[in-house]
Amino acid sequence: MQQMVPATANGVPGAAPAAAAPWRASTRTCRKQQRLLHAQQQQPRPRVAPDGGLQHPILHTLTSSSPQSTSSLQCCSSSSSSVSPACNGSSSADELLNMQSSDEEDIHRLLLENKQRISIPDIDEAFFAEPGYAEEVPVRTSPDEGCPGCPVYVMLPLDTVWVVERDGRSMSVLKKERSLEIALHTLKQAGVEGVMVDVWWGIVERAGPGTYDFSAYKRLFYKVAAAGLKVQAVMSFHAAGGNVGDTCKIPLPRWVLEIGEQNKEIYYTDKSGYRNRECLSLGCDEVPIFWGRTPVQVYTDFIDTFCDKFQHLFGSVLTEITIGLGPAGELRYPSYPEGDGRWRFPGVGEFQCYDRYMLDDLKHAAQEAGHPEWGLSGPHDAGHYNSSSWETSFFTSQGGSWSTPYGHFFLSWYSGNLIRHTERILTAAHAVLNKRGRPRSLRVIKEATDGHMVYEFQPACHLGIKLAGVHWWFKSRAHAAELSAGYYNTRDRDGYKPIMELLQRLQSRLSFTCVEMRDCEHPPEGRCSPQALLQQVIDRAEEHGVPLAGENALQRYDDYAFDRITESAFGRNARAGRLEKVTFLRMGDLMFDNWDAFSRFLNRMRCTHT
């Protein structure tokens, strides 16, 4: 979107929202920043609440006049009959409902008092005074402007938002609310920039299609704003409980599972006929299985409703909406399901293309390729979940079927479907964020040939996806584990380039895992190379101008892991500034048990690493 307007005295129209620019600012801007810093330093420190916990002064003002309960909610584990059974907490149902009653005006006032609003910087016109200047001048709108280091976000627990049954009603609540509040303020004081939280499909839309309950998330964002933190919200269209580190079970919405009982083909299926109920198969993306609506339409309506509810926080609190595209919220097939015991590291995994929708599409693609015999099934010689690469005729380095014309056809179709799945959902999400009336921020300034300044705007809240760090078998020719996960990346073919091209076109960001891992930490028989894989992704992201964030795949607090994360952001194997931010997995008892080590890591990330 472009708007052509005459330049004002300071070079920016007064109504355009933007963050501080990375290029030269006027002396007036510097003085403004000094006054802001002084005001922040003069703010009262958190006080001690009656229960002994920290109480933020602004939060105290807002909560002291409202009957909001601060007691922790002790919830039981989820059962197969409901998202979550009734809990034995002391809060009554009316008190729990009152917890959700704060309105957006309180949040607006809170943000204003906490200096969290994005404002337009003064621009030095001399910077644009060169004759014939017509280059695009990038204006970074990240809230992390001016930070010499790499911002750190922290993932919140999977069950931060939970569902309880009480008096015949189900309601979403914040689990251990008081402890969460104290933890958020602790993170902020330690230098954390923001938090990442899963917005669970199975919780929000549990009551029925088109019936959304964001009340607990509204309260969560309120508390995050009170602590002065930002939020990266993950639209989690998958179930929790089947992946490494999952500490709770959150199924898909019950009405989705009921449809799945009648039509089991909506789930990813392996060659043995096992149905993976963690997420829906991309094969039914455009099939109207939900009473006339397709899965893509259901995902889009969910994202649209979320944006309608929280767009007033875009750019100030909500900085990114990450779209879940597969198992664990990552763009991949569920080819290595460790949670149910079918797969163990470093097995090559299995192709997930045996539901009816995928097989029908494969048959059609084979007929178009002139080889109908290629569309009867997936590869018959690809081994099983726990096979080694050299044990299979398909993945073996020398003469493997992956390098034959059939192998190229199948892998192109298999990985291409994953990219088309991404394109369908991201295109819809991009349209939602660019919907008329959504908050926008300044993206770039250009000078037109007639001397006018052209200002291009973008959504105030960024769009992003997650990519899995499938690093085992990376040192082999075929990269077997990546192929079964849907990344057609081999020693002779770059499988991440088409993904970056799509993200560049849709102005989306990328989060990538395994930034804490080193090659030497893995058994040689797995042919692992997380470092080389990360470097490849970094290089492709840089080539296409895709902002890249890093995540640790495992929760570690040893110096080797912290050294590797810091090195990935600044150091010897990645040039400074390559990672836009790092998201650390995850807030919880283990983090606070290792708080000294984590605090030292935060201090390193705040300073430019040389």
PDB file of C-alpha atoms in Angstrom, residues 281-403:
ATOM      1  CA  SER A 281      -3.949 -32.905   6.915  1.00  0.00           C
ATOM      2  CA  LEU A 282      -3.137 -30.226   4.365  1.00  0.00           C
ATOM      3  CA  GLY A 283      -4.841 -32.505   1.846  1.00  0.00           C
ATOM      4  CA  CYS A 284      -8.240 -31.267   3.023  1.00  0.00           C
ATOM      5  CA  ASP A 285      -7.283 -27.561   3.107  1.00  0.00           C
ATOM      6  CA  GLU A 286      -9.850 -26.668   0.458  1.00  0.00           C
ATOM      7  CA  VAL A 287     -12.439 -29.364   1.167  1.00  0.00           C
ATOM      8  CA  PRO A 288     -15.656 -28.065   2.841  1.00  0.00           C
ATOM      9  CA  ILE A 289     -15.623 -30.587   5.694  1.00  0.00           C
ATOM     10  CA  PHE A 290     -16.944 -28.143   8.327  1.00  0.00           C
ATOM     11  CA  TRP A 291     -20.575 -27.648   7.316  1.00  0.00           C
ATOM     12  CA  GLY A 292     -19.670 -25.869   4.104  1.00  0.00           C
ATOM     13  CA  ARG A 293     -16.456 -24.275   5.360  1.00  0.00           C
ATOM     14  CA  THR A 294     -12.953 -25.440   4.511  1.00  0.00           C
ATOM     15  CA  PRO A 295     -10.143 -25.709   7.085  1.00  0.00           C
ATOM     16  CA  VAL A 296      -8.452 -22.668   5.532  1.00  0.00           C
ATOM     17  CA  GLN A 297     -11.676 -20.671   6.000  1.00  0.00           C
ATOM     18  CA  VAL A 298     -11.948 -21.875   9.599  1.00  0.00           C
ATOM     19  CA  TYR A 299      -8.334 -20.830  10.303  1.00  0.00           C
ATOM     20  CA  THR A 300      -8.910 -17.470   8.616  1.00  0.00           C
ATOM     21  CA  ASP A 301     -12.068 -16.727  10.613  1.00  0.00           C
ATOM     22  CA  PHE A 302     -10.179 -17.563  13.816  1.00  0.00           C
ATOM     23  CA  ILE A 303      -7.329 -15.176  12.933  1.00  0.00           C
ATOM     24  CA  ASP A 304      -9.764 -12.470  11.814  1.00  0.00           C
ATOM     25  CA  THR A 305     -11.715 -12.659  15.078  1.00  0.00           C
ATOM     26  CA  PHE A 306      -8.476 -12.519  17.078  1.00  0.00           C
ATOM     27  CA  CYS A 307      -7.419  -9.397  15.170  1.00  0.00           C
ATOM     28  CA  ASP A 308     -10.816  -7.758  15.649  1.00  0.00           C
ATOM     29  CA  LYS A 309     -10.536  -8.391  19.374  1.00  0.00           C
ATOM     30  CA  PHE A 310      -6.974  -7.207  19.900  1.00  0.00           C
ATOM     31  CA  GLN A 311      -6.085  -4.841  17.069  1.00  0.00           C
ATOM     32  CA  HIS A 312      -5.939  -1.937  19.530  1.00  0.00           C
ATOM     33  CA  LEU A 313      -2.795  -3.605  20.931  1.00  0.00           C
ATOM     34  CA  PHE A 314      -1.063  -4.026  17.562  1.00  0.00           C
ATOM     35  CA  GLY A 315       2.435  -2.595  17.514  1.00  0.00           C
ATOM     36  CA  SER A 316       2.399  -1.572  21.171  1.00  0.00           C
ATOM     37  CA  VAL A 317       1.846  -4.915  22.899  1.00  0.00           C
ATOM     38  CA  LEU A 318       1.163  -7.426  20.120  1.00  0.00           C
ATOM     39  CA  THR A 319       4.176  -7.323  17.814  1.00  0.00           C
ATOM     40  CA  GLU A 320       3.750 -10.566  15.843  1.00  0.00           C
ATOM     41  CA  ILE A 321       1.082 -13.114  14.992  1.00  0.00           C
ATOM     42  CA  THR A 322       2.718 -16.440  14.190  1.00  0.00           C
ATOM     43  CA  ILE A 323       0.544 -18.813  12.180  1.00  0.00           C
ATOM     44  CA  GLY A 324       0.654 -22.483  13.128  1.00  0.00           C
ATOM     45  CA  LEU A 325       1.010 -24.567   9.976  1.00  0.00           C
ATOM     46  CA  GLY A 326       1.482 -28.104  11.251  1.00  0.00           C
ATOM     47  CA  PRO A 327       2.543 -30.243  14.207  1.00  0.00           C
ATOM     48  CA  ALA A 328       4.005 -28.230  17.105  1.00  0.00           C
ATOM     49  CA  GLY A 329       2.887 -25.150  15.156  1.00  0.00           C
ATOM     50  CA  GLU A 330       5.717 -25.670  12.667  1.00  0.00           C
ATOM     51  CA  LEU A 331       5.692 -25.772   8.882  1.00  0.00           C
ATOM     52  CA  ARG A 332       6.285 -29.507   8.358  1.00  0.00           C
ATOM     53  CA  TYR A 333       4.668 -32.913   8.190  1.00  0.00           C
ATOM     54  CA  PRO A 334       4.418 -34.994  11.418  1.00  0.00           C
ATOM     55  CA  SER A 335       7.124 -37.337  10.146  1.00  0.00           C
ATOM     56  CA  TYR A 336       8.888 -37.923  13.486  1.00  0.00           C
ATOM     57  CA  PRO A 337       6.176 -38.435  16.172  1.00  0.00           C
ATOM     58  CA  GLU A 338       8.253 -39.020  19.273  1.00  0.00           C
ATOM     59  CA  GLY A 339       5.445 -38.457  21.762  1.00  0.00           C
ATOM     60  CA  ASP A 340       3.665 -41.756  21.054  1.00  0.00           C
ATOM     61  CA  GLY A 341       6.858 -43.813  20.772  1.00  0.00           C
ATOM     62  CA  ARG A 342       6.722 -44.494  17.045  1.00  0.00           C
ATOM     63  CA  TRP A 343       9.904 -42.525  16.330  1.00  0.00           C
ATOM     64  CA  ARG A 344      13.233 -42.253  18.084  1.00  0.00           C
ATOM     65  CA  PHE A 345      16.155 -40.013  17.245  1.00  0.00           C
ATOM     66  CA  PRO A 346      17.854 -40.176  14.742  1.00  0.00           C
ATOM     67  CA  GLY A 347      15.393 -42.189  12.621  1.00  0.00           C
ATOM     68  CA  VAL A 348      14.662 -40.955   9.096  1.00  0.00           C
ATOM     69  CA  GLY A 349      10.920 -40.738   9.800  1.00  0.00           C
ATOM     70  CA  GLU A 350       8.106 -41.630   7.422  1.00  0.00           C
ATOM     71  CA  PHE A 351       6.238 -39.811   4.667  1.00  0.00           C
ATOM     72  CA  GLN A 352       2.764 -38.635   5.710  1.00  0.00           C
ATOM     73  CA  CYS A 353       0.824 -38.799   2.456  1.00  0.00           C
ATOM     74  CA  TYR A 354      -1.562 -41.721   2.874  1.00  0.00           C
ATOM     75  CA  ASP A 355      -4.880 -40.063   3.695  1.00  0.00           C
ATOM     76  CA  ARG A 356      -7.402 -40.167   0.862  1.00  0.00           C
ATOM     77  CA  TYR A 357      -7.091 -36.483  -0.002  1.00  0.00           C
ATOM     78  CA  MET A 358      -3.308 -36.643  -0.334  1.00  0.00           C
ATOM     79  CA  LEU A 359      -3.404 -39.869  -2.356  1.00  0.00           C
ATOM     80  CA  ASP A 360      -6.005 -38.448  -4.739  1.00  0.00           C
ATOM     81  CA  ASP A 361      -3.816 -35.404  -5.295  1.00  0.00           C
ATOM     82  CA  LEU A 362      -0.748 -37.599  -5.835  1.00  0.00           C
ATOM     83  CA  LYS A 363      -2.646 -39.673  -8.413  1.00  0.00           C
ATOM     84  CA  HIS A 364      -3.698 -36.526 -10.281  1.00  0.00           C
ATOM     85  CA  ALA A 365      -0.128 -35.131 -10.244  1.00  0.00           C
ATOM     86  CA  ALA A 366       1.278 -38.421 -11.572  1.00  0.00           C
ATOM     87  CA  GLN A 367      -1.222 -38.451 -14.437  1.00  0.00           C
ATOM     88  CA  GLU A 368      -0.263 -34.898 -15.354  1.00  0.00           C
ATOM     89  CA  ALA A 369       3.410 -35.942 -15.313  1.00  0.00           C
ATOM     90  CA  GLY A 370       2.647 -38.760 -17.758  1.00  0.00           C
ATOM     91  CA  HIS A 371       3.469 -41.505 -15.254  1.00  0.00           C
ATOM     92  CA  PRO A 372       0.223 -42.719 -13.682  1.00  0.00           C
ATOM     93  CA  GLU A 373       2.114 -45.590 -12.044  1.00  0.00           C
ATOM     94  CA  TRP A 374       3.895 -43.025  -9.837  1.00  0.00           C
ATOM     95  CA  GLY A 375       0.598 -42.031  -8.234  1.00  0.00           C
ATOM     96  CA  LEU A 376      -0.387 -45.345  -6.702  1.00  0.00           C
ATOM     97  CA  SER A 377       1.350 -44.762  -3.359  1.00  0.00           C
ATOM     98  CA  GLY A 378       4.329 -43.171  -1.653  1.00  0.00           C
ATOM     99  CA  PRO A 379       7.848 -44.648  -1.933  1.00  0.00           C
ATOM    100  CA  HIS A 380       7.891 -48.349  -1.055  1.00  0.00           C
ATOM    101  CA  ASP A 381      11.613 -48.426  -0.209  1.00  0.00           C
ATOM    102  CA  ALA A 382      11.888 -45.532   2.278  1.00  0.00           C
ATOM    103  CA  GLY A 383      12.205 -47.731   5.373  1.00  0.00           C
ATOM    104  CA  HIS A 384      10.347 -47.026   8.606  1.00  0.00           C
ATOM    105  CA  TYR A 385      10.404 -44.353  11.301  1.00  0.00           C
ATOM    106  CA  ASN A 386      13.586 -45.558  12.989  1.00  0.00           C
ATOM    107  CA  SER A 387      15.567 -46.640   9.933  1.00  0.00           C
ATOM    108  CA  SER A 388      19.012 -45.222   9.259  1.00  0.00           C
ATOM    109  CA  SER A 389      19.543 -43.509   5.953  1.00  0.00           C
ATOM    110  CA  TRP A 390      21.894 -46.177   4.582  1.00  0.00           C
ATOM    111  CA  GLU A 391      19.436 -48.956   5.492  1.00  0.00           C
ATOM    112  CA  THR A 392      16.898 -47.778   2.898  1.00  0.00           C
ATOM    113  CA  SER A 393      17.026 -47.989  -0.876  1.00  0.00           C
ATOM    114  CA  PHE A 394      15.310 -44.611  -1.158  1.00  0.00           C
ATOM    115  CA  PHE A 395      17.592 -42.468   1.046  1.00  0.00           C
ATOM    116  CA  THR A 396      20.959 -44.158   0.538  1.00  0.00           C
ATOM    117  CA  SER A 397      23.550 -41.670  -0.684  1.00  0.00           C
ATOM    118  CA  GLN A 398      24.784 -43.601  -3.712  1.00  0.00           C
ATOM    119  CA  GLY A 399      22.097 -44.701  -6.157  1.00  0.00           C
ATOM    120  CA  GLY A 400      19.163 -43.973  -3.869  1.00  0.00           C
ATOM    121  CA  SER A 401      15.687 -43.602  -5.346  1.00  0.00           C
ATOM    122  CA  TRP A 402      15.559 -40.002  -4.120  1.00  0.00           C
ATOM    123  CA  SER A 403      17.913 -38.999  -6.958  1.00  0.00           C
TER     124      SER A 403
END
